[in-house]
Amino acid sequence: MAELPLHASFPPGMDRLELLQTFVRIVEAGSLSAAAAQLGITQPTISRRLQALERSLGLLLLQRTTHLMRLTLDGERCYEQARTLLERWAVFESELRGAQEVPEGILRVVVPHAFGQELLVKPLAAYLERHPQVAVEWLLHDDQAVQDYIAAGIDCAIQLGKVADSSLVCLPLSQVPRIFFAAPSLVADGLPDSPEALGRLPWLALRTFYRNEVSLTHRSTGEVRKLSLRPRFSTDSLYALRSAALRGLGVGLGSLWAVQDDLLAGRLVQLAPEWQAPTLPVNLIYPYASFYPARLRAFINIMRDAMPAVMLEAEAGTPPRPG
């Protein structure tokens, strides 16, 4: 990828980072007016900043008509490189300004219900023990989208599944294996060993991750199959899915750690073990900012270091029982 011009001449008194931040916000907001509203400035100011950036670089970054705004090829390069530059600058500035800062204050974190009640409590406890001047608001939400972190006062979130919002910093932490499971009574006539056999059984849906279709990949051959579903029961709670499966209501697809003890005790059985569902990525996400407080940086470091061990322990067959 070609680099942007290094000889760009910026007008006197014009903050280069501010111009790049404005350009990135225009692209991610989808229009100059939306970017102006998000930044709390006027649309003419946004337009002047964009024009100043284009003049200084000697490049046309956006093609605009009455009803359309589109990045040029130079604009695409500028956007990608500006995002990287701003992210690195934020880390650099944060580390310099906060090198001696003691974590304190209130940290607000959004986490999925099951993860937040079980697997993440241990590293959270380590965080609180290490930083006694911090208090944590631990907010349990299975809705994967927090629409406006700043307005909601959220510092960060731990999210399962793909992160679609490109305006957030996304730090991969781990992967969660998933399996197909059911009560023994549901499969008393024989365990299904193929997608077709699975499809003939009644189903439960964890609507946060699947509703009317699941994807399966064969362990040995790599063959991928799509299975269409008509669930009898649909929920956004992993615990409710597990409870429904224990009562023989249908087949569930869920995190291995959450049903590991039920499998060992024979309350649930794994179905079609040669067919795998995609793992769920675990990401820690937070807004881009020019400075991150010490309490957030410390939380990020602890979660990043702890998650591999947390998942290994959970998959070893010793997770705590829900409820």
PDB file of C-alpha atoms in Angstrom:
ATOM      1  CA  MET A   1       0.000   0.000   0.000  1.00  0.00           C
ATOM      2  CA  ALA A   2       1.413   3.387  -1.034  1.00  0.00           C
ATOM      3  CA  GLU A   3       2.039   5.881   1.750  1.00  0.00           C
ATOM      4  CA  LEU A   4       0.412   9.292   1.871  1.00  0.00           C
ATOM      5  CA  PRO A   5       2.606  12.290   0.931  1.00  0.00           C
ATOM      6  CA  LEU A   6       5.087  13.180   3.663  1.00  0.00           C
ATOM      7  CA  HIS A   7       5.625  16.687   2.291  1.00  0.00           C
ATOM      8  CA  ALA A   8       2.036  17.785   2.873  1.00  0.00           C
ATOM      9  CA  SER A   9       1.841  21.455   3.826  1.00  0.00           C
ATOM     10  CA  PHE A  10      -0.770  22.283   6.469  1.00  0.00           C
ATOM     11  CA  PRO A  11      -2.129  25.798   7.011  1.00  0.00           C
ATOM     12  CA  PRO A  12      -0.589  27.682   9.983  1.00  0.00           C
ATOM     13  CA  GLY A  13      -2.375  26.948  13.231  1.00  0.00           C
ATOM     14  CA  MET A  14      -4.162  23.934  11.776  1.00  0.00           C
ATOM     15  CA  ASP A  15      -3.967  20.795  13.957  1.00  0.00           C
ATOM     16  CA  ARG A  16      -3.038  17.881  11.697  1.00  0.00           C
ATOM     17  CA  LEU A  17      -4.427  15.263  14.060  1.00  0.00           C
ATOM     18  CA  GLU A  18      -7.674  17.211  14.321  1.00  0.00           C
ATOM     19  CA  LEU A  19      -8.012  17.231  10.532  1.00  0.00           C
ATOM     20  CA  LEU A  20      -7.405  13.480  10.359  1.00  0.00           C
ATOM     21  CA  GLN A  21      -9.809  12.835  13.245  1.00  0.00           C
ATOM     22  CA  THR A  22     -12.457  14.888  11.464  1.00  0.00           C
ATOM     23  CA  PHE A  23     -11.930  12.987   8.207  1.00  0.00           C
ATOM     24  CA  VAL A  24     -12.206   9.615   9.963  1.00  0.00           C
ATOM     25  CA  ARG A  25     -15.391  10.755  11.703  1.00  0.00           C
ATOM     26  CA  ILE A  26     -16.905  11.893   8.371  1.00  0.00           C
ATOM     27  CA  VAL A  27     -16.238   8.482   6.824  1.00  0.00           C
ATOM     28  CA  GLU A  28     -17.605   6.516   9.780  1.00  0.00           C
ATOM     29  CA  ALA A  29     -20.627   8.782  10.287  1.00  0.00           C
ATOM     30  CA  GLY A  30     -21.532   8.600   6.586  1.00  0.00           C
ATOM     31  CA  SER A  31     -22.036  12.320   6.002  1.00  0.00           C
ATOM     32  CA  LEU A  32     -20.675  15.744   6.922  1.00  0.00           C
ATOM     33  CA  SER A  33     -23.847  16.659   8.794  1.00  0.00           C
ATOM     34  CA  ALA A  34     -23.780  13.475  10.883  1.00  0.00           C
ATOM     35  CA  ALA A  35     -20.084  13.995  11.658  1.00  0.00           C
ATOM     36  CA  ALA A  36     -20.779  17.591  12.702  1.00  0.00           C
ATOM     37  CA  ALA A  37     -23.524  16.419  15.065  1.00  0.00           C
ATOM     38  CA  GLN A  38     -21.281  13.768  16.617  1.00  0.00           C
ATOM     39  CA  LEU A  39     -18.386  16.199  17.103  1.00  0.00           C
ATOM     40  CA  GLY A  40     -20.605  19.021  18.331  1.00  0.00           C
ATOM     41  CA  ILE A  41     -19.463  21.523  15.692  1.00  0.00           C
ATOM     42  CA  THR A  42     -21.074  23.134  12.659  1.00  0.00           C
ATOM     43  CA  GLN A  43     -21.244  21.566   9.215  1.00  0.00           C
ATOM     44  CA  PRO A  44     -19.332  24.493   7.635  1.00  0.00           C
ATOM     45  CA  THR A  45     -16.485  23.826  10.102  1.00  0.00           C
ATOM     46  CA  ILE A  46     -16.463  20.163   9.100  1.00  0.00           C
ATOM     47  CA  SER A  47     -16.392  21.148   5.434  1.00  0.00           C
ATOM     48  CA  ARG A  48     -13.495  23.597   5.975  1.00  0.00           C
ATOM     49  CA  ARG A  49     -11.462  20.943   7.785  1.00  0.00           C
ATOM     50  CA  LEU A  50     -12.027  18.439   4.987  1.00  0.00           C
ATOM     51  CA  GLN A  51     -11.013  21.001   2.365  1.00  0.00           C
ATOM     52  CA  ALA A  52      -7.905  21.940   4.369  1.00  0.00           C
ATOM     53  CA  LEU A  53      -6.868  18.276   4.594  1.00  0.00           C
ATOM     54  CA  GLU A  54      -7.413  17.707   0.868  1.00  0.00           C
ATOM     55  CA  ARG A  55      -5.457  20.856  -0.034  1.00  0.00           C
ATOM     56  CA  SER A  56      -2.583  19.989   2.280  1.00  0.00           C
ATOM     57  CA  LEU A  57      -2.288  16.456   0.883  1.00  0.00           C
ATOM     58  CA  GLY A  58      -2.953  17.510  -2.697  1.00  0.00           C
ATOM     59  CA  LEU A  59      -5.526  14.729  -2.967  1.00  0.00           C
ATOM     60  CA  LEU A  60      -9.262  14.427  -3.514  1.00  0.00           C
ATOM     61  CA  LEU A  61     -10.476  12.235  -0.637  1.00  0.00           C
ATOM     62  CA  LEU A  62     -14.256  12.326  -1.058  1.00  0.00           C
ATOM     63  CA  GLN A  63     -16.510  12.562  -4.080  1.00  0.00           C
ATOM     64  CA  ARG A  64     -19.734  14.322  -3.109  1.00  0.00           C
ATOM     65  CA  THR A  65     -23.019  14.919  -4.861  1.00  0.00           C
ATOM     66  CA  THR A  66     -26.361  16.075  -3.484  1.00  0.00           C
ATOM     67  CA  HIS A  67     -27.325  12.564  -2.405  1.00  0.00           C
ATOM     68  CA  LEU A  68     -24.068  10.614  -2.347  1.00  0.00           C
ATOM     69  CA  MET A  69     -20.703  10.649  -0.623  1.00  0.00           C
ATOM     70  CA  ARG A  70     -18.045   8.173  -1.739  1.00  0.00           C
ATOM     71  CA  LEU A  71     -14.392   7.663  -0.885  1.00  0.00           C
ATOM     72  CA  THR A  72     -11.899   7.985  -3.722  1.00  0.00           C
ATOM     73  CA  LEU A  73      -9.038   5.492  -3.927  1.00  0.00           C
ATOM     74  CA  ASP A  74      -6.802   8.087  -2.252  1.00  0.00           C
ATOM     75  CA  GLY A  75      -9.535   8.593   0.326  1.00  0.00           C
ATOM     76  CA  GLU A  76      -9.594   4.875   1.112  1.00  0.00           C
ATOM     77  CA  ARG A  77      -5.807   4.902   1.640  1.00  0.00           C
ATOM     78  CA  CYS A  78      -6.041   8.020   3.765  1.00  0.00           C
ATOM     79  CA  TYR A  79      -8.817   6.543   5.921  1.00  0.00           C
ATOM     80  CA  GLU A  80      -6.977   3.299   6.644  1.00  0.00           C
ATOM     81  CA  GLN A  81      -3.681   5.030   7.415  1.00  0.00           C
ATOM     82  CA  ALA A  82      -5.363   7.764   9.463  1.00  0.00           C
ATOM     83  CA  ARG A  83      -7.148   5.151  11.597  1.00  0.00           C
ATOM     84  CA  THR A  84      -3.845   3.392  12.276  1.00  0.00           C
ATOM     85  CA  LEU A  85      -2.000   6.639  12.994  1.00  0.00           C
ATOM     86  CA  LEU A  86      -4.683   7.921  15.387  1.00  0.00           C
ATOM     87  CA  GLU A  87      -4.816   4.613  17.233  1.00  0.00           C
ATOM     88  CA  ARG A  88      -1.037   4.544  17.688  1.00  0.00           C
ATOM     89  CA  TRP A  89      -0.977   8.178  18.769  1.00  0.00           C
ATOM     90  CA  ALA A  90      -3.710   7.537  21.350  1.00  0.00           C
ATOM     91  CA  VAL A  91      -1.711   4.656  22.838  1.00  0.00           C
ATOM     92  CA  PHE A  92       1.510   6.726  22.810  1.00  0.00           C
ATOM     93  CA  GLU A  93      -0.130   9.729  24.476  1.00  0.00           C
ATOM     94  CA  SER A  94      -2.006   7.597  26.969  1.00  0.00           C
ATOM     95  CA  GLU A  95       1.135   5.758  28.058  1.00  0.00           C
ATOM     96  CA  LEU A  96       3.142   8.971  28.455  1.00  0.00           C
ATOM     97  CA  ARG A  97       0.460  10.864  30.339  1.00  0.00           C
ATOM     98  CA  GLY A  98      -0.564   7.945  32.508  1.00  0.00           C
ATOM     99  CA  ALA A  99       2.776   6.314  33.280  1.00  0.00           C
ATOM    100  CA  GLN A 100       2.587   7.300  36.946  1.00  0.00           C
ATOM    101  CA  GLU A 101      -1.197   7.376  37.248  1.00  0.00           C
ATOM    102  CA  VAL A 102      -2.816   5.191  39.930  1.00  0.00           C
ATOM    103  CA  PRO A 103      -6.020   3.434  38.776  1.00  0.00           C
ATOM    104  CA  GLU A 104      -8.990   4.969  40.559  1.00  0.00           C
ATOM    105  CA  GLY A 105     -12.620   5.919  40.063  1.00  0.00           C
ATOM    106  CA  ILE A 106     -15.522   3.918  38.597  1.00  0.00           C
ATOM    107  CA  LEU A 107     -15.048   1.493  35.698  1.00  0.00           C
ATOM    108  CA  ARG A 108     -18.235   0.646  33.802  1.00  0.00           C
ATOM    109  CA  VAL A 109     -18.109  -2.632  31.874  1.00  0.00           C
ATOM    110  CA  VAL A 110     -20.769  -4.381  29.765  1.00  0.00           C
ATOM    111  CA  VAL A 111     -20.491  -8.201  29.709  1.00  0.00           C
ATOM    112  CA  PRO A 112     -22.699 -11.092  28.494  1.00  0.00           C
ATOM    113  CA  HIS A 113     -24.878 -12.614  31.236  1.00  0.00           C
ATOM    114  CA  ALA A 114     -23.359 -16.094  31.334  1.00  0.00           C
ATOM    115  CA  PHE A 115     -19.770 -14.949  30.897  1.00  0.00           C
ATOM    116  CA  GLY A 116     -20.257 -12.109  33.349  1.00  0.00           C
ATOM    117  CA  GLN A 117     -21.745 -14.333  36.048  1.00  0.00           C
ATOM    118  CA  GLU A 118     -19.268 -17.163  35.714  1.00  0.00           C
ATOM    119  CA  LEU A 119     -16.004 -17.067  33.805  1.00  0.00           C
ATOM    120  CA  LEU A 120     -15.103 -13.390  34.134  1.00  0.00           C
ATOM    121  CA  VAL A 121     -15.619 -13.033  37.881  1.00  0.00           C
ATOM    122  CA  LYS A 122     -12.205 -14.529  38.703  1.00  0.00           C
ATOM    123  CA  PRO A 123     -10.134 -12.049  36.644  1.00  0.00           C
ATOM    124  CA  LEU A 124     -12.474  -9.267  37.801  1.00  0.00           C
ATOM    125  CA  ALA A 125     -11.693 -10.182  41.417  1.00  0.00           C
ATOM    126  CA  ALA A 126      -7.959 -10.094  40.649  1.00  0.00           C
ATOM    127  CA  TYR A 127      -8.408  -6.640  39.111  1.00  0.00           C
ATOM    128  CA  LEU A 128     -10.248  -5.301  42.163  1.00  0.00           C
ATOM    129  CA  GLU A 129      -7.726  -6.801  44.585  1.00  0.00           C
ATOM    130  CA  ARG A 130      -4.838  -5.260  42.677  1.00  0.00           C
ATOM    131  CA  HIS A 131      -6.465  -1.827  42.410  1.00  0.00           C
ATOM    132  CA  PRO A 132      -8.295  -1.012  45.656  1.00  0.00           C
ATOM    133  CA  GLN A 133      -9.117   2.558  44.594  1.00  0.00           C
ATOM    134  CA  VAL A 134     -11.306   1.367  41.708  1.00  0.00           C
ATOM    135  CA  ALA A 135     -14.993   0.450  41.862  1.00  0.00           C
ATOM    136  CA  VAL A 136     -16.625  -1.525  39.045  1.00  0.00           C
ATOM    137  CA  GLU A 137     -20.133  -1.364  37.615  1.00  0.00           C
ATOM    138  CA  TRP A 138     -20.568  -4.830  36.088  1.00  0.00           C
ATOM    139  CA  LEU A 139     -23.456  -4.529  33.623  1.00  0.00           C
ATOM    140  CA  LEU A 140     -24.907  -7.766  32.260  1.00  0.00           C
ATOM    141  CA  HIS A 141     -26.354  -7.513  28.737  1.00  0.00           C
ATOM    142  CA  ASP A 142     -26.739 -10.202  26.099  1.00  0.00           C
ATOM    143  CA  ASP A 143     -27.560  -7.563  23.474  1.00  0.00           C
ATOM    144  CA  GLN A 144     -24.295  -7.405  21.529  1.00  0.00           C
ATOM    145  CA  ALA A 145     -24.622  -3.729  20.528  1.00  0.00           C
ATOM    146  CA  VAL A 146     -24.020  -0.807  22.853  1.00  0.00           C
ATOM    147  CA  GLN A 147     -25.093   2.000  20.562  1.00  0.00           C
ATOM    148  CA  ASP A 148     -23.291   4.938  22.141  1.00  0.00           C
ATOM    149  CA  TYR A 149     -20.566   4.175  24.654  1.00  0.00           C
ATOM    150  CA  ILE A 150     -19.843   7.779  25.550  1.00  0.00           C
ATOM    151  CA  ALA A 151     -23.479   8.743  26.077  1.00  0.00           C
ATOM    152  CA  ALA A 152     -24.044   5.567  28.112  1.00  0.00           C
ATOM    153  CA  GLY A 153     -20.968   6.208  30.246  1.00  0.00           C
ATOM    154  CA  ILE A 154     -19.498   2.810  29.317  1.00  0.00           C
ATOM    155  CA  ASP A 155     -15.716   2.370  29.455  1.00  0.00           C
ATOM    156  CA  CYS A 156     -15.544  -0.969  27.633  1.00  0.00           C
ATOM    157  CA  ALA A 157     -17.400  -4.181  26.865  1.00  0.00           C
ATOM    158  CA  ILE A 158     -16.552  -7.833  26.495  1.00  0.00           C
ATOM    159  CA  GLN A 159     -18.446  -9.197  23.523  1.00  0.00           C
ATOM    160  CA  LEU A 160     -18.951 -12.645  22.035  1.00  0.00           C
ATOM    161  CA  GLY A 161     -19.156 -12.953  18.278  1.00  0.00           C
ATOM    162  CA  LYS A 162     -18.091 -10.732  15.423  1.00  0.00           C
ATOM    163  CA  VAL A 163     -17.705  -7.008  16.112  1.00  0.00           C
ATOM    164  CA  ALA A 164     -19.378  -5.069  13.325  1.00  0.00           C
ATOM    165  CA  ASP A 165     -18.747  -1.518  14.547  1.00  0.00           C
ATOM    166  CA  SER A 166     -15.511  -0.293  12.951  1.00  0.00           C
ATOM    167  CA  SER A 167     -15.546   2.851  15.085  1.00  0.00           C
ATOM    168  CA  LEU A 168     -14.481   0.826  18.153  1.00  0.00           C
ATOM    169  CA  VAL A 169     -11.112  -0.562  19.186  1.00  0.00           C
ATOM    170  CA  CYS A 170     -11.415  -4.370  19.118  1.00  0.00           C
ATOM    171  CA  LEU A 171      -8.948  -6.473  21.143  1.00  0.00           C
ATOM    172  CA  PRO A 172      -9.228 -10.274  20.600  1.00  0.00           C
ATOM    173  CA  LEU A 173      -9.089 -12.218  23.884  1.00  0.00           C
ATOM    174  CA  SER A 174     -10.008 -15.842  23.137  1.00  0.00           C
ATOM    175  CA  GLN A 175     -12.280 -18.282  21.301  1.00  0.00           C
ATOM    176  CA  VAL A 176     -15.243 -20.220  22.744  1.00  0.00           C
ATOM    177  CA  PRO A 177     -15.909 -23.752  21.421  1.00  0.00           C
ATOM    178  CA  ARG A 178     -19.579 -24.671  20.904  1.00  0.00           C
ATOM    179  CA  ILE A 179     -21.278 -28.060  20.713  1.00  0.00           C
ATOM    180  CA  PHE A 180     -24.704 -29.551  19.920  1.00  0.00           C
ATOM    181  CA  PHE A 181     -26.398 -31.049  22.980  1.00  0.00           C
ATOM    182  CA  ALA A 182     -29.707 -32.468  24.215  1.00  0.00           C
ATOM    183  CA  ALA A 183     -31.218 -34.436  27.077  1.00  0.00           C
ATOM    184  CA  PRO A 184     -30.822 -38.247  26.795  1.00  0.00           C
ATOM    185  CA  SER A 185     -34.630 -38.620  26.697  1.00  0.00           C
ATOM    186  CA  LEU A 186     -34.796 -36.624  23.452  1.00  0.00           C
ATOM    187  CA  VAL A 187     -32.483 -39.045  21.635  1.00  0.00           C
ATOM    188  CA  ALA A 188     -33.535 -42.304  23.281  1.00  0.00           C
ATOM    189  CA  ASP A 189     -33.988 -43.897  19.843  1.00  0.00           C
ATOM    190  CA  GLY A 190     -30.366 -43.211  18.880  1.00  0.00           C
ATOM    191  CA  LEU A 191     -27.821 -40.424  18.760  1.00  0.00           C
ATOM    192  CA  PRO A 192     -27.845 -38.393  15.531  1.00  0.00           C
ATOM    193  CA  ASP A 193     -24.522 -38.418  13.712  1.00  0.00           C
ATOM    194  CA  SER A 194     -25.284 -36.282  10.645  1.00  0.00           C
ATOM    195  CA  PRO A 195     -26.747 -32.840   9.841  1.00  0.00           C
ATOM    196  CA  GLU A 196     -29.843 -34.516   8.372  1.00  0.00           C
ATOM    197  CA  ALA A 197     -30.454 -36.458  11.598  1.00  0.00           C
ATOM    198  CA  LEU A 198     -29.940 -33.311  13.660  1.00  0.00           C
ATOM    199  CA  GLY A 199     -32.411 -31.439  11.477  1.00  0.00           C
ATOM    200  CA  ARG A 200     -35.179 -33.977  12.183  1.00  0.00           C
ATOM    201  CA  LEU A 201     -35.096 -33.221  15.918  1.00  0.00           C
ATOM    202  CA  PRO A 202     -36.917 -30.363  17.685  1.00  0.00           C
ATOM    203  CA  TRP A 203     -34.628 -27.352  18.137  1.00  0.00           C
ATOM    204  CA  LEU A 204     -33.911 -24.565  20.581  1.00  0.00           C
ATOM    205  CA  ALA A 205     -32.459 -21.257  19.363  1.00  0.00           C
ATOM    206  CA  LEU A 206     -30.026 -18.915  21.101  1.00  0.00           C
ATOM    207  CA  ARG A 207     -31.150 -15.920  19.072  1.00  0.00           C
ATOM    208  CA  THR A 208     -28.076 -13.837  19.924  1.00  0.00           C
ATOM    209  CA  PHE A 209     -26.016 -16.180  17.708  1.00  0.00           C
ATOM    210  CA  TYR A 210     -28.398 -18.336  15.661  1.00  0.00           C
ATOM    211  CA  ARG A 211     -32.094 -18.372  14.887  1.00  0.00           C
ATOM    212  CA  ASN A 212     -33.173 -20.209  11.753  1.00  0.00           C
ATOM    213  CA  GLU A 213     -29.876 -21.635  10.499  1.00  0.00           C
ATOM    214  CA  VAL A 214     -26.659 -23.139  11.824  1.00  0.00           C
ATOM    215  CA  SER A 215     -23.391 -23.910  10.052  1.00  0.00           C
ATOM    216  CA  LEU A 216     -21.560 -27.212  10.595  1.00  0.00           C
ATOM    217  CA  THR A 217     -18.065 -28.277   9.540  1.00  0.00           C
ATOM    218  CA  HIS A 218     -16.882 -31.897   9.508  1.00  0.00           C
ATOM    219  CA  ARG A 219     -13.779 -32.371  11.665  1.00  0.00           C
ATOM    220  CA  SER A 220     -12.015 -34.712   9.263  1.00  0.00           C
ATOM    221  CA  THR A 221     -13.099 -33.711   5.779  1.00  0.00           C
ATOM    222  CA  GLY A 222     -13.724 -29.981   6.260  1.00  0.00           C
ATOM    223  CA  GLU A 223     -17.098 -30.308   4.536  1.00  0.00           C
ATOM    224  CA  VAL A 224     -19.390 -27.388   5.421  1.00  0.00           C
ATOM    225  CA  ARG A 225     -23.163 -27.801   5.691  1.00  0.00           C
ATOM    226  CA  LYS A 226     -25.975 -25.346   6.400  1.00  0.00           C
ATOM    227  CA  LEU A 227     -28.862 -26.608   8.518  1.00  0.00           C
ATOM    228  CA  SER A 228     -32.213 -24.786   8.356  1.00  0.00           C
ATOM    229  CA  LEU A 229     -34.177 -24.714  11.612  1.00  0.00           C
ATOM    230  CA  ARG A 230     -37.692 -24.079  12.880  1.00  0.00           C
ATOM    231  CA  PRO A 231     -37.043 -23.719  16.621  1.00  0.00           C
ATOM    232  CA  ARG A 232     -39.708 -24.638  19.173  1.00  0.00           C
ATOM    233  CA  PHE A 233     -38.120 -22.314  21.706  1.00  0.00           C
ATOM    234  CA  SER A 234     -36.036 -19.182  21.214  1.00  0.00           C
ATOM    235  CA  THR A 235     -34.154 -17.167  23.854  1.00  0.00           C
ATOM    236  CA  ASP A 236     -31.324 -14.678  24.275  1.00  0.00           C
ATOM    237  CA  SER A 237     -30.048 -16.425  27.430  1.00  0.00           C
ATOM    238  CA  LEU A 238     -27.515 -19.243  27.419  1.00  0.00           C
ATOM    239  CA  TYR A 239     -28.793 -20.372  30.836  1.00  0.00           C
ATOM    240  CA  ALA A 240     -32.394 -20.517  29.604  1.00  0.00           C
ATOM    241  CA  LEU A 241     -31.246 -22.540  26.592  1.00  0.00           C
ATOM    242  CA  ARG A 242     -29.453 -24.974  28.896  1.00  0.00           C
ATOM    243  CA  SER A 243     -32.507 -25.291  31.168  1.00  0.00           C
ATOM    244  CA  ALA A 244     -34.782 -25.976  28.207  1.00  0.00           C
ATOM    245  CA  ALA A 245     -32.387 -28.631  26.899  1.00  0.00           C
ATOM    246  CA  LEU A 246     -32.215 -30.322  30.330  1.00  0.00           C
ATOM    247  CA  ARG A 247     -36.011 -30.656  30.248  1.00  0.00           C
ATOM    248  CA  GLY A 248     -35.924 -32.394  26.874  1.00  0.00           C
ATOM    249  CA  LEU A 249     -37.492 -29.573  24.873  1.00  0.00           C
ATOM    250  CA  GLY A 250     -35.007 -29.737  22.016  1.00  0.00           C
ATOM    251  CA  VAL A 251     -31.445 -29.601  20.701  1.00  0.00           C
ATOM    252  CA  GLY A 252     -29.276 -26.665  21.704  1.00  0.00           C
ATOM    253  CA  LEU A 253     -26.063 -25.219  20.336  1.00  0.00           C
ATOM    254  CA  GLY A 254     -24.054 -23.536  23.047  1.00  0.00           C
ATOM    255  CA  SER A 255     -20.724 -22.911  24.712  1.00  0.00           C
ATOM    256  CA  LEU A 256     -18.948 -26.086  25.795  1.00  0.00           C
ATOM    257  CA  TRP A 257     -17.947 -24.624  29.164  1.00  0.00           C
ATOM    258  CA  ALA A 258     -21.583 -23.931  30.110  1.00  0.00           C
ATOM    259  CA  VAL A 259     -22.721 -27.571  29.735  1.00  0.00           C
ATOM    260  CA  GLN A 260     -19.492 -29.397  30.568  1.00  0.00           C
ATOM    261  CA  ASP A 261     -20.613 -30.550  34.023  1.00  0.00           C
ATOM    262  CA  ASP A 262     -24.003 -31.691  32.645  1.00  0.00           C
ATOM    263  CA  LEU A 263     -22.219 -33.792  30.033  1.00  0.00           C
ATOM    264  CA  LEU A 264     -19.998 -35.384  32.666  1.00  0.00           C
ATOM    265  CA  ALA A 265     -23.018 -36.145  34.877  1.00  0.00           C
ATOM    266  CA  GLY A 266     -25.044 -37.586  31.988  1.00  0.00           C
ATOM    267  CA  ARG A 267     -27.800 -34.969  32.208  1.00  0.00           C
ATOM    268  CA  LEU A 268     -26.963 -33.896  28.655  1.00  0.00           C
ATOM    269  CA  VAL A 269     -25.296 -35.690  25.746  1.00  0.00           C
ATOM    270  CA  GLN A 270     -23.254 -34.264  22.896  1.00  0.00           C
ATOM    271  CA  LEU A 271     -24.766 -34.801  19.453  1.00  0.00           C
ATOM    272  CA  ALA A 272     -22.950 -35.339  16.154  1.00  0.00           C
ATOM    273  CA  PRO A 273     -19.471 -34.778  17.665  1.00  0.00           C
ATOM    274  CA  GLU A 274     -17.814 -35.093  14.250  1.00  0.00           C
ATOM    275  CA  TRP A 275     -19.641 -31.945  13.131  1.00  0.00           C
ATOM    276  CA  GLN A 276     -18.425 -28.659  14.607  1.00  0.00           C
ATOM    277  CA  ALA A 277     -20.106 -25.293  14.891  1.00  0.00           C
ATOM    278  CA  PRO A 278     -17.906 -22.194  14.443  1.00  0.00           C
ATOM    279  CA  THR A 279     -16.210 -21.002  17.619  1.00  0.00           C
ATOM    280  CA  LEU A 280     -17.256 -17.647  19.046  1.00  0.00           C
ATOM    281  CA  PRO A 281     -14.554 -14.971  19.277  1.00  0.00           C
ATOM    282  CA  VAL A 282     -14.268 -13.129  22.588  1.00  0.00           C
ATOM    283  CA  ASN A 283     -13.342  -9.467  22.120  1.00  0.00           C
ATOM    284  CA  LEU A 284     -12.777  -6.555  24.435  1.00  0.00           C
ATOM    285  CA  ILE A 285     -14.055  -3.384  22.788  1.00  0.00           C
ATOM    286  CA  TYR A 286     -13.903   0.297  23.694  1.00  0.00           C
ATOM    287  CA  PRO A 287     -14.174   3.663  21.916  1.00  0.00           C
ATOM    288  CA  TYR A 288     -11.237   5.388  20.285  1.00  0.00           C
ATOM    289  CA  ALA A 289     -10.024   8.261  22.479  1.00  0.00           C
ATOM    290  CA  SER A 290      -7.013  10.540  22.839  1.00  0.00           C
ATOM    291  CA  PHE A 291      -6.464   9.335  26.409  1.00  0.00           C
ATOM    292  CA  TYR A 292      -7.472   6.224  28.346  1.00  0.00           C
ATOM    293  CA  PRO A 293      -7.629   6.364  32.170  1.00  0.00           C
ATOM    294  CA  ALA A 294      -5.395   4.067  34.175  1.00  0.00           C
ATOM    295  CA  ARG A 295      -8.373   2.070  35.452  1.00  0.00           C
ATOM    296  CA  LEU A 296      -9.285   1.080  31.863  1.00  0.00           C
ATOM    297  CA  ARG A 297      -5.700   0.330  30.809  1.00  0.00           C
ATOM    298  CA  ALA A 298      -5.224  -1.889  33.865  1.00  0.00           C
ATOM    299  CA  PHE A 299      -8.489  -3.763  33.173  1.00  0.00           C
ATOM    300  CA  ILE A 300      -7.509  -4.342  29.556  1.00  0.00           C
ATOM    301  CA  ASN A 301      -4.129  -5.748  30.597  1.00  0.00           C
ATOM    302  CA  ILE A 302      -5.594  -8.124  33.189  1.00  0.00           C
ATOM    303  CA  MET A 303      -8.310  -9.457  30.874  1.00  0.00           C
ATOM    304  CA  ARG A 304      -5.895  -9.918  27.996  1.00  0.00           C
ATOM    305  CA  ASP A 305      -3.494 -11.894  30.196  1.00  0.00           C
ATOM    306  CA  ALA A 306      -6.172 -13.905  32.055  1.00  0.00           C
ATOM    307  CA  MET A 307      -8.508 -15.074  29.292  1.00  0.00           C
ATOM    308  CA  PRO A 308      -6.411 -17.957  27.878  1.00  0.00           C
ATOM    309  CA  ALA A 309      -6.134 -19.524  31.365  1.00  0.00           C
ATOM    310  CA  VAL A 310      -9.811 -18.843  32.093  1.00  0.00           C
ATOM    311  CA  MET A 311     -10.905 -20.725  28.983  1.00  0.00           C
ATOM    312  CA  LEU A 312      -8.526 -23.629  29.620  1.00  0.00           C
ATOM    313  CA  GLU A 313      -9.874 -24.025  33.143  1.00  0.00           C
ATOM    314  CA  ALA A 314     -13.482 -23.818  31.957  1.00  0.00           C
ATOM    315  CA  GLU A 315     -12.962 -26.469  29.285  1.00  0.00           C
ATOM    316  CA  ALA A 316     -11.216 -28.809  31.745  1.00  0.00           C
ATOM    317  CA  GLY A 317     -14.606 -29.871  33.095  1.00  0.00           C
ATOM    318  CA  THR A 318     -14.698 -27.870  36.323  1.00  0.00           C
ATOM    319  CA  PRO A 319     -16.856 -24.793  35.620  1.00  0.00           C
ATOM    320  CA  PRO A 320     -19.122 -23.655  38.486  1.00  0.00           C
ATOM    321  CA  ARG A 321     -22.765 -24.665  38.244  1.00  0.00           C
ATOM    322  CA  PRO A 322     -25.106 -21.852  37.112  1.00  0.00           C
ATOM    323  CA  GLY A 323     -27.513 -20.458  39.651  1.00  0.00           C
TER     324      GLY A 323
END
